[in-house]
Amino acid sequence: MKLTLKIWRQANASEKGALKTYELDGVSQDMSFLEMLDLLNEQLLQNDEEPVAFDSDCREGICGMCSLMINGEAHGPEVTTTCQLHMRSFKDGDTITIEPWRAASFPIVKDLIVDRSAFDRIIQNGGYISANTGSAPEANSVPAPRDKAMRAFNTATCIGCGACVAACPNGSASLFLGAKITHLGELPQGQPERYSRVQTMLAQHDAEGFGGCTNIGECASACPKEIPLDVISQLNKDLRKSLILG
Amino acid sequence: MRAVATTTLIKGARSTRSTIALKLLMAASGIVFILFVLVHMYGNLKAFSGELAFNEYAEHLRTFGEPMLPYGGLLWIIRVVLLASLVAHVGSAIALAKRAHAQRPVKYSVKKNKASSLSSRTMRWGGVALFLFVVWHLLQFTIVKINVGAGGQAPEVTENPYRLLISAFQPEQWWMVIIYLLAMLALAFHLHHGTFSAIQTLGFTNTAESRARARVAGWVVAIVVAGGFSLVPLFTVFGVIS
Amino acid sequence: MAAGTHYLPGLTPTNEAPVQKSDDAAGYYVLGDKLVDPKAPTGPIAERWTNRKFENRLVNPANRRKLSIIIVGTGLAGGAAAATLGEAGYNVKSFCYQDSPRRAHSIAAQGGINAAKNYKGDGDSAYRLFYDTVKGGDYRARESNVYRLAEESVNIIDQCVAQGVPFAREYGGLLDNRSFGGVQVSRTFYARGQTGQQLLIGAYQAMERQVAAGTVEQFTRHEMLELIVADGKARGIIARDMVTGEIETHLADVVVLATGGYGNVFYLSTNAMGSNVTATWRAHRKGAYMANPCYTQIHPTCIPVTGAHQSKLTLMSESLRNDGRIWVPKNAEDCAKDPREIPEEDRDYFLERIYPSFGNLVPRDIASRAAKYMCDEGRGVGPEVEETQPDGTVKKFRRGVYLDLGAAIERLGKDAIEEKYDNLLDMYERITGENPYEVPMRIYPAVHYVMGGLWVDYELSTNIPGLYCTGEANFSDHGANRLGASALMQGLADGYFVLPNTIREYLADGPFEPISEDHPAVVEAKQSVQERIDKFMSINGTRSVESIHKELGLIMWEYCGMERTEEGLKKAIGLIRELKKEFWTNVKVLGSADSLNQDLEKAGRVADFIELGELMCIDALNRRESCGGHFRAESQTEDGEALRHDDEFAYVAAWEFGGEDGAPILHKEDLIYTAIEMKQRSYK
Ligand SMILES: Cc1cc2nc3c(=O)[nH]c(=O)nc-3n(C[C@H](O)[C@H](O)[C@H](O)COP(=O)(O)OP(=O)(O)OC[C@H]3O[C@@H](n4cnc5c(N)ncnc54)[C@H](O)[C@@H]3O)c2cc1C
Ligand code: HEM
Ligand code: SF4
Ligand code: FES
């Protein structure tokens, strides 16, 4: 297939960027979206133009490194990561606009690459269970109800990709935050720090500049791991309780 | 060396000023509004029982609680609560809107909305519209008592709540009906998402089922309130109430 | 008593030291001195680790803050170590090339993690796990290391559960296990198909907690490009800030490399795009030995290549082999047909045919090789893919075999299969566009894991004092083949429990004399990195780094892949040497070195892969036996099965860098067992 690509090019964080148009021929249906960009880059290199910088690592939908706003949709039209998106989802002659995640808290590093270190700092602020190595009790000494363990697992599958922030009109990271609060809060091991965790993590979320949630749900629909909106309710609930508990 | 951690870590939370605390404030004040409009709408429906019943109800609002409360006392309490709620609600809305704008300084050139409802995306402008409407509405019926219909500012009309109401929605003033219907549409939109959003903000939607129920609540509140309010102007303009 | 067993007083070796008779790699290498692990423990196997933990000196908590540790890598091995050493109070600097420590490739592990908890009461024990691991590795691993691994396995599960890793549970709320990879006991703990992700997030969170506490400083998007060895000791690294391009010097008292595997030397593998050998290869060039580099694990159940555009391969969990039947058409003419139209009698269930007792559950290397033979024969399925042979000719092959869930769906129902494999099958459909519930899946082997890596002693120290190596990056625990679900176990055992207990013996000599940035060794290291980068930027040839990497991959896959021959390996060495010249004269890197530049990053990695590729071929050439993942066509039984030569090759091949144009130097570490007896594998 033949495609027209409009791609955001930006040399670095301080310079201004713009969309640039490229024609790309010889794209196969079996290619992944990123392999299509690999092909473009090979073509650019041969034409002495600097290749497009974009992030990816595992290319199997689990590391959360890849990103991209594709035709206005985070990770493109399917419920998956960009690296798992295949060109089958497009057709010959399509025009595809590719932009980076846009959020002040995710400053652009170059072209389509952004800096998501804000997520690490949110985790640093309580996104863990304090359990020093070697201090753990026998694993089966504390049973965890299966349904709670399942919910913990389902929310722990967040890959930290940032699509939720990118898709949210408020640039809120509430889905990411709610997923971690729910994961740790559903497990018996997570109880002792449950209410301090929600306060410190939220404070960091806000300090990073992420927006407030208005419950509109774009995040959950963009999430490649289908983290449901109810984790935000859980987050709100835990915060409310923590305020009452003081 | 590149500064990896540019933003310093927060020690000691300030959760009472967090985005979620703001949202809790919005939800609480929003619920005050919902309760108010439900009661207010119910009151308006008294117009169907005729002039006497309606004016009696209006008077009853003022004498309620006497002698514990002075004449009009309840009304003043309600007004203070509503005003405080309005300040909290609008203040939070502005604070959150500012954050959202600051977070996306460069807009997407293409952006699709996949899951959000139109109502959820129009909360801010819809809220502003409601605010303007409320201002007009208060001028018209409470503060200045502007009679737009026949009889001008004659006291028989302006001092008679029922007559003021009927006069506002006569066929000659069809545009006033349109304004009210549009306002009710805006209210329906605001309540459709607002009700759901408040329930979610308060943390009562932790499962898919409860989330679905909250969505239904949004529909019900929106239709009942906006529909209920619309009845009086509609029935008046078509002469059922006179 | 065999040579090299003096450290085992009172114990009876079960084998003799090997004596190599063949010399296939003559002319390609120099034979060096024999190597003996200077820190090998003594005494009965079950007491060795306990004793060692006690013997190793402690470091006074007040001194720990004055001791600095660089840890390169934030996977299970590096992340767990950073968290643990940070908790202990050392001054830790952690590096990774991704934008967050949480993205290390450990995240991609699907199946599970082994631990001898014996929760099912099915007779598991540390000894049984030890036994299975040594046997599975074809008796090419050190027994002391493996036993320690088996012992620590149980602590890993406790630690992870305490951190909030959501392992699968039974209805009663207790932990669930499954059996994995044809093992007889249920000892694999799992979190649906995302075990690696969950374990890594546990380690990552523990590490981030230390970042907040100030004991760990984290450097993301930083790539280690050189090791600093000053006065015979590892004292730091040179790293490039991948965003600004700045070449930075980081100094410390000890350096730990936990940089994962180098499977990407094959270009196509299940590794991440950025997985590389640079960190360990740079250390190798500075004197660290590289052990058993040719031991590669090729996983049978990956999604086949669809064309020349392919950038990486995706694993389909091994567990599919429990329910799927593997077949190809009996007649080559049927290969292009819709598989549903091929009648039962025209299907060749080749694994069940050749290995009636293990059938579809034969070990990974056997299943992989069998699939390759079927496709080489012209009975492969799926799209025809043109393969450019390294000699330039183009041939067409179908590279795939069917993995058919049809019978299982009929037997258990579609719902049961869906529940079991859900996201896996979705992922398959997304990648191939075919519905696995209707059409048999297509699979093909792919490079998955490397057992080779930097040589380390029992304490996980390389032969350079102060340089440690953990996780997939070292050679230590899996011998010639790794059991499923054992790499996660090794990474976490190394990171949480082994390294923190061995590194203190080295650190107890501290505080150390600080080293200055003007030290000649530091200056030299930094300069060499700068020169290398300048060189990449200035060649300005015509070929992309990517295309050279692909070419290297083809050579490696063809000649150093599932089946290796003397002739092929020699040819490959020649081709790789030519490719190296081509790279250094004709590569093209655009952009600038002082900003983010992905081609520049890749150039450094591929340059190192080329050198590693050559060493892998030499190692494979020297080892004229078939063991584990290494199959030499010259060493097979009459019916085509792998044939080991313990009398010649029961040794670890530790290679010393021989200089820019010199031949590598081979040091042999004999493997002497006392707690287990060697046996030939048989799966018929
Ligand atoms: C698809 C797949 C599935 C698997 N499934 C299983 C399974 O089910 N069970 C099992 O036991 N094992 C499995 N394995 C194997 C196992 O996952 C790995 O062997 C193990 O996780 C490796 O961990 P590690 O910590 O050694 O390295 P990694 O997790 O690979 O981490 C390497 C780290 O080093 C950093 N790094 C590398 N080079 C540099 C450099 N030059 N400069 C700076 N930083 C650098 C990286 O940024 C990264 O942080 C699987 C492997 C794959 C690929
Ligand atoms: C006066 C002008 C008003 C403005 C500017 C305004 C604005 C807003 C905004 C921006 C939101 C947040 C949207 C969201 O969370 O999704 C909101 C929420 C809400 N509004 Fe209003 N609004 C106004 C009046 C009203 C009125 C009159 C009512 C009641 C009838 C009301 C009820 C609600 C409710 C219930 C919510 C949900 C709170 C929550 O999200 O938790 N608002 N409003
Ligand atoms: S919640 Fe979903 S969209 Fe957001 S970071 Fe996690 S996986 Fe990505
Ligand atoms: S590259 Fe890892 S999730 Fe896409």
CSV table of C-alpha atoms in Angstrom, one decimal, chain C residues 184-364:
chain,number,residue,atom,x,y,z
C,184,GLN,CA,6.8,-33.5,36.7
C,185,VAL,CA,6.1,-31.3,39.7
C,186,SER,CA,4.0,-28.1,40.0
C,187,ARG,CA,6.4,-25.5,41.1
C,188,THR,CA,5.8,-22.6,38.7
C,189,PHE,CA,4.2,-19.5,40.2
C,190,TYR,CA,2.5,-17.2,37.8
C,191,ALA,CA,0.5,-14.1,37.3
C,192,ARG,CA,-1.6,-15.0,34.3
C,193,GLY,CA,0.6,-14.6,31.2
C,194,GLN,CA,2.4,-11.6,32.7
C,195,THR,CA,4.6,-13.0,35.4
C,196,GLY,CA,7.7,-11.1,34.3
C,197,GLN,CA,5.8,-7.8,34.3
C,198,GLN,CA,4.4,-8.3,37.8
C,199,LEU,CA,7.8,-9.4,39.3
C,200,LEU,CA,9.6,-6.5,37.6
C,201,ILE,CA,7.0,-4.0,38.8
C,202,GLY,CA,7.6,-5.3,42.3
C,203,ALA,CA,11.3,-4.8,42.0
C,204,TYR,CA,10.9,-1.5,40.3
C,205,GLN,CA,8.6,-0.2,43.1
C,206,ALA,CA,11.0,-1.4,45.7
C,207,MET,CA,13.8,0.5,43.9
C,208,GLU,CA,11.7,3.6,43.5
C,209,ARG,CA,11.1,3.6,47.2
C,210,GLN,CA,14.9,3.8,47.6
C,211,VAL,CA,15.1,6.6,45.1
C,212,ALA,CA,12.7,8.5,47.3
C,213,ALA,CA,14.8,7.6,50.3
C,214,GLY,CA,17.9,9.0,48.6
C,215,THR,CA,19.9,5.8,48.6
C,216,VAL,CA,19.5,5.1,44.9
C,217,GLU,CA,20.0,7.6,42.2
C,218,GLN,CA,18.4,6.6,38.9
C,219,PHE,CA,19.8,7.4,35.5
C,220,THR,CA,17.4,6.6,32.7
C,221,ARG,CA,18.1,6.9,29.0
C,222,HIS,CA,21.7,6.4,29.8
C,223,GLU,CA,23.7,3.8,28.0
C,224,MET,CA,26.9,2.4,29.4
C,225,LEU,CA,29.6,2.5,26.7
C,226,GLU,CA,32.7,1.7,28.6
C,227,LEU,CA,34.0,0.2,31.8
C,228,ILE,CA,36.7,2.0,33.8
C,229,VAL,CA,39.4,-0.3,35.1
C,230,ALA,CA,41.9,1.5,37.2
C,231,ASP,CA,44.8,-0.2,38.9
C,232,GLY,CA,43.3,-3.6,38.1
C,233,LYS,CA,39.9,-2.9,39.6
C,234,ALA,CA,36.6,-1.9,38.1
C,235,ARG,CA,36.0,1.7,39.3
C,236,GLY,CA,33.2,3.1,37.2
C,237,ILE,CA,31.6,3.4,33.8
C,238,ILE,CA,31.4,5.8,30.9
C,239,ALA,CA,27.8,6.4,30.0
C,240,ARG,CA,26.1,8.5,27.3
C,241,ASP,CA,23.1,10.6,28.2
C,242,MET,CA,21.0,9.5,25.3
C,243,VAL,CA,19.0,12.8,25.4
C,244,THR,CA,21.8,15.4,25.4
C,245,GLY,CA,24.5,13.2,24.0
C,246,GLU,CA,26.8,14.1,26.8
C,247,ILE,CA,29.5,11.6,27.6
C,248,GLU,CA,29.5,11.2,31.4
C,249,THR,CA,32.0,9.6,33.8
C,250,HIS,CA,30.5,7.8,36.8
C,251,LEU,CA,32.9,6.5,39.4
C,252,ALA,CA,32.2,4.0,42.2
C,253,ASP,CA,33.8,1.4,44.4
C,254,VAL,CA,32.2,-1.5,42.6
C,255,VAL,CA,30.3,-2.0,39.3
C,256,VAL,CA,27.5,-4.5,38.7
C,257,LEU,CA,26.4,-5.4,35.2
C,258,ALA,CA,22.9,-6.7,35.0
C,259,THR,CA,22.3,-5.9,31.4
C,260,GLY,CA,20.4,-8.9,30.2
C,261,GLY,CA,20.9,-11.1,27.2
C,262,TYR,CA,22.4,-10.6,23.8
C,263,GLY,CA,20.0,-12.6,21.7
C,264,ASN,CA,19.8,-9.7,19.3
C,265,VAL,CA,23.1,-10.7,17.8
C,266,PHE,CA,20.7,-12.8,15.6
C,267,TYR,CA,18.8,-9.6,14.7
C,268,LEU,CA,15.5,-11.3,15.0
C,269,SER,CA,14.8,-12.6,18.5
C,270,THR,CA,12.2,-12.3,21.2
C,271,ASN,CA,14.4,-9.7,22.9
C,272,ALA,CA,13.6,-6.0,23.1
C,273,MET,CA,14.8,-3.7,20.3
C,274,GLY,CA,17.4,-2.2,22.6
C,275,SER,CA,18.7,-5.4,24.1
C,276,ASN,CA,22.4,-5.4,23.6
C,277,VAL,CA,25.8,-6.8,24.5
C,278,THR,CA,27.6,-3.5,24.7
C,279,ALA,CA,28.0,-3.3,28.5
C,280,THR,CA,29.3,-6.9,28.9
C,281,TRP,CA,31.3,-6.7,25.6
C,282,ARG,CA,33.1,-3.6,26.7
C,283,ALA,CA,33.9,-5.3,30.0
C,284,HIS,CA,35.1,-8.3,28.0
C,285,ARG,CA,37.4,-6.1,26.0
C,286,LYS,CA,38.7,-4.7,29.3
C,287,GLY,CA,39.7,-8.2,30.4
C,288,ALA,CA,36.5,-9.9,31.7
C,289,TYR,CA,36.1,-13.4,30.4
C,290,MET,CA,33.1,-14.3,28.3
C,291,ALA,CA,31.8,-17.8,29.0
C,292,ASN,CA,30.1,-20.2,26.7
C,293,PRO,CA,29.0,-17.5,24.3
C,294,CYS,CA,27.6,-20.0,21.8
C,295,TYR,CA,24.9,-21.4,24.2
C,296,THR,CA,21.7,-20.0,22.8
C,297,GLN,CA,18.2,-21.1,23.6
C,298,ILE,CA,15.8,-21.2,20.6
C,299,HIS,CA,12.2,-21.3,21.6
C,300,PRO,CA,9.9,-23.4,19.5
C,301,THR,CA,6.7,-21.5,19.8
C,302,CYS,CA,7.1,-18.1,18.3
C,303,ILE,CA,5.0,-16.4,15.7
C,304,PRO,CA,6.7,-16.9,12.3
C,305,VAL,CA,8.4,-14.2,10.3
C,306,THR,CA,6.1,-12.6,7.7
C,307,GLY,CA,8.7,-10.8,5.6
C,308,ALA,CA,11.9,-8.8,5.3
C,309,HIS,CA,10.3,-6.0,7.2
C,310,GLN,CA,10.2,-8.0,10.4
C,311,SER,CA,11.9,-6.2,13.3
C,312,LYS,CA,11.4,-8.7,16.1
C,313,LEU,CA,9.7,-11.9,17.0
C,314,THR,CA,6.9,-12.6,19.5
C,315,LEU,CA,6.8,-15.5,21.8
C,316,MET,CA,3.7,-17.6,22.3
C,317,SER,CA,3.8,-19.1,25.7
C,318,GLU,CA,5.1,-22.6,25.9
C,319,SER,CA,2.0,-23.6,27.7
C,320,LEU,CA,0.2,-23.8,24.4
C,321,ARG,CA,2.1,-27.0,23.8
C,322,ASN,CA,0.1,-28.6,26.6
C,323,ASP,CA,-3.1,-28.4,24.5
C,324,GLY,CA,-1.9,-27.9,20.9
C,325,ARG,CA,-0.8,-30.6,18.5
C,326,ILE,CA,2.0,-29.7,16.2
C,327,TRP,CA,1.9,-30.9,12.6
C,328,VAL,CA,2.9,-30.2,9.0
C,329,PRO,CA,1.4,-31.7,5.8
C,330,LYS,CA,2.8,-35.0,4.8
C,331,ASN,CA,3.0,-33.9,1.2
C,332,ALA,CA,4.8,-30.7,0.2
C,333,GLU,CA,2.1,-30.0,-2.4
C,334,ASP,CA,-0.4,-29.4,0.5
C,335,CYS,CA,1.6,-26.7,2.1
C,336,ALA,CA,-0.1,-23.8,0.4
C,337,LYS,CA,-3.6,-25.2,1.1
C,338,ASP,CA,-6.0,-24.1,3.7
C,339,PRO,CA,-5.1,-26.4,6.6
C,340,ARG,CA,-8.7,-27.1,7.3
C,341,GLU,CA,-8.9,-28.8,4.0
C,342,ILE,CA,-6.0,-31.2,4.7
C,343,PRO,CA,-7.5,-34.5,5.9
C,344,GLU,CA,-6.3,-36.1,9.1
C,345,GLU,CA,-4.4,-38.9,7.2
C,346,ASP,CA,-2.3,-36.3,5.3
C,347,ARG,CA,-1.1,-34.6,8.4
C,348,ASP,CA,2.2,-35.5,10.0
C,349,TYR,CA,2.2,-34.9,13.7
C,350,PHE,CA,6.0,-35.1,13.6
C,351,LEU,CA,6.8,-34.7,17.3
C,352,GLU,CA,4.3,-37.3,18.4
C,353,ARG,CA,5.7,-39.6,15.6
C,354,ILE,CA,9.4,-39.1,16.5
C,355,TYR,CA,9.1,-38.9,20.3
C,356,PRO,CA,6.2,-41.1,21.2
C,357,SER,CA,6.6,-40.8,24.9
C,358,PHE,CA,7.0,-37.0,25.3
C,359,GLY,CA,5.2,-36.0,22.1
C,360,ASN,CA,4.5,-32.3,21.8
C,361,LEU,CA,6.2,-31.7,25.2
C,362,VAL,CA,9.8,-32.5,24.2
C,363,PRO,CA,12.3,-29.9,25.4
C,364,ARG,CA,12.6,-26.7,23.6
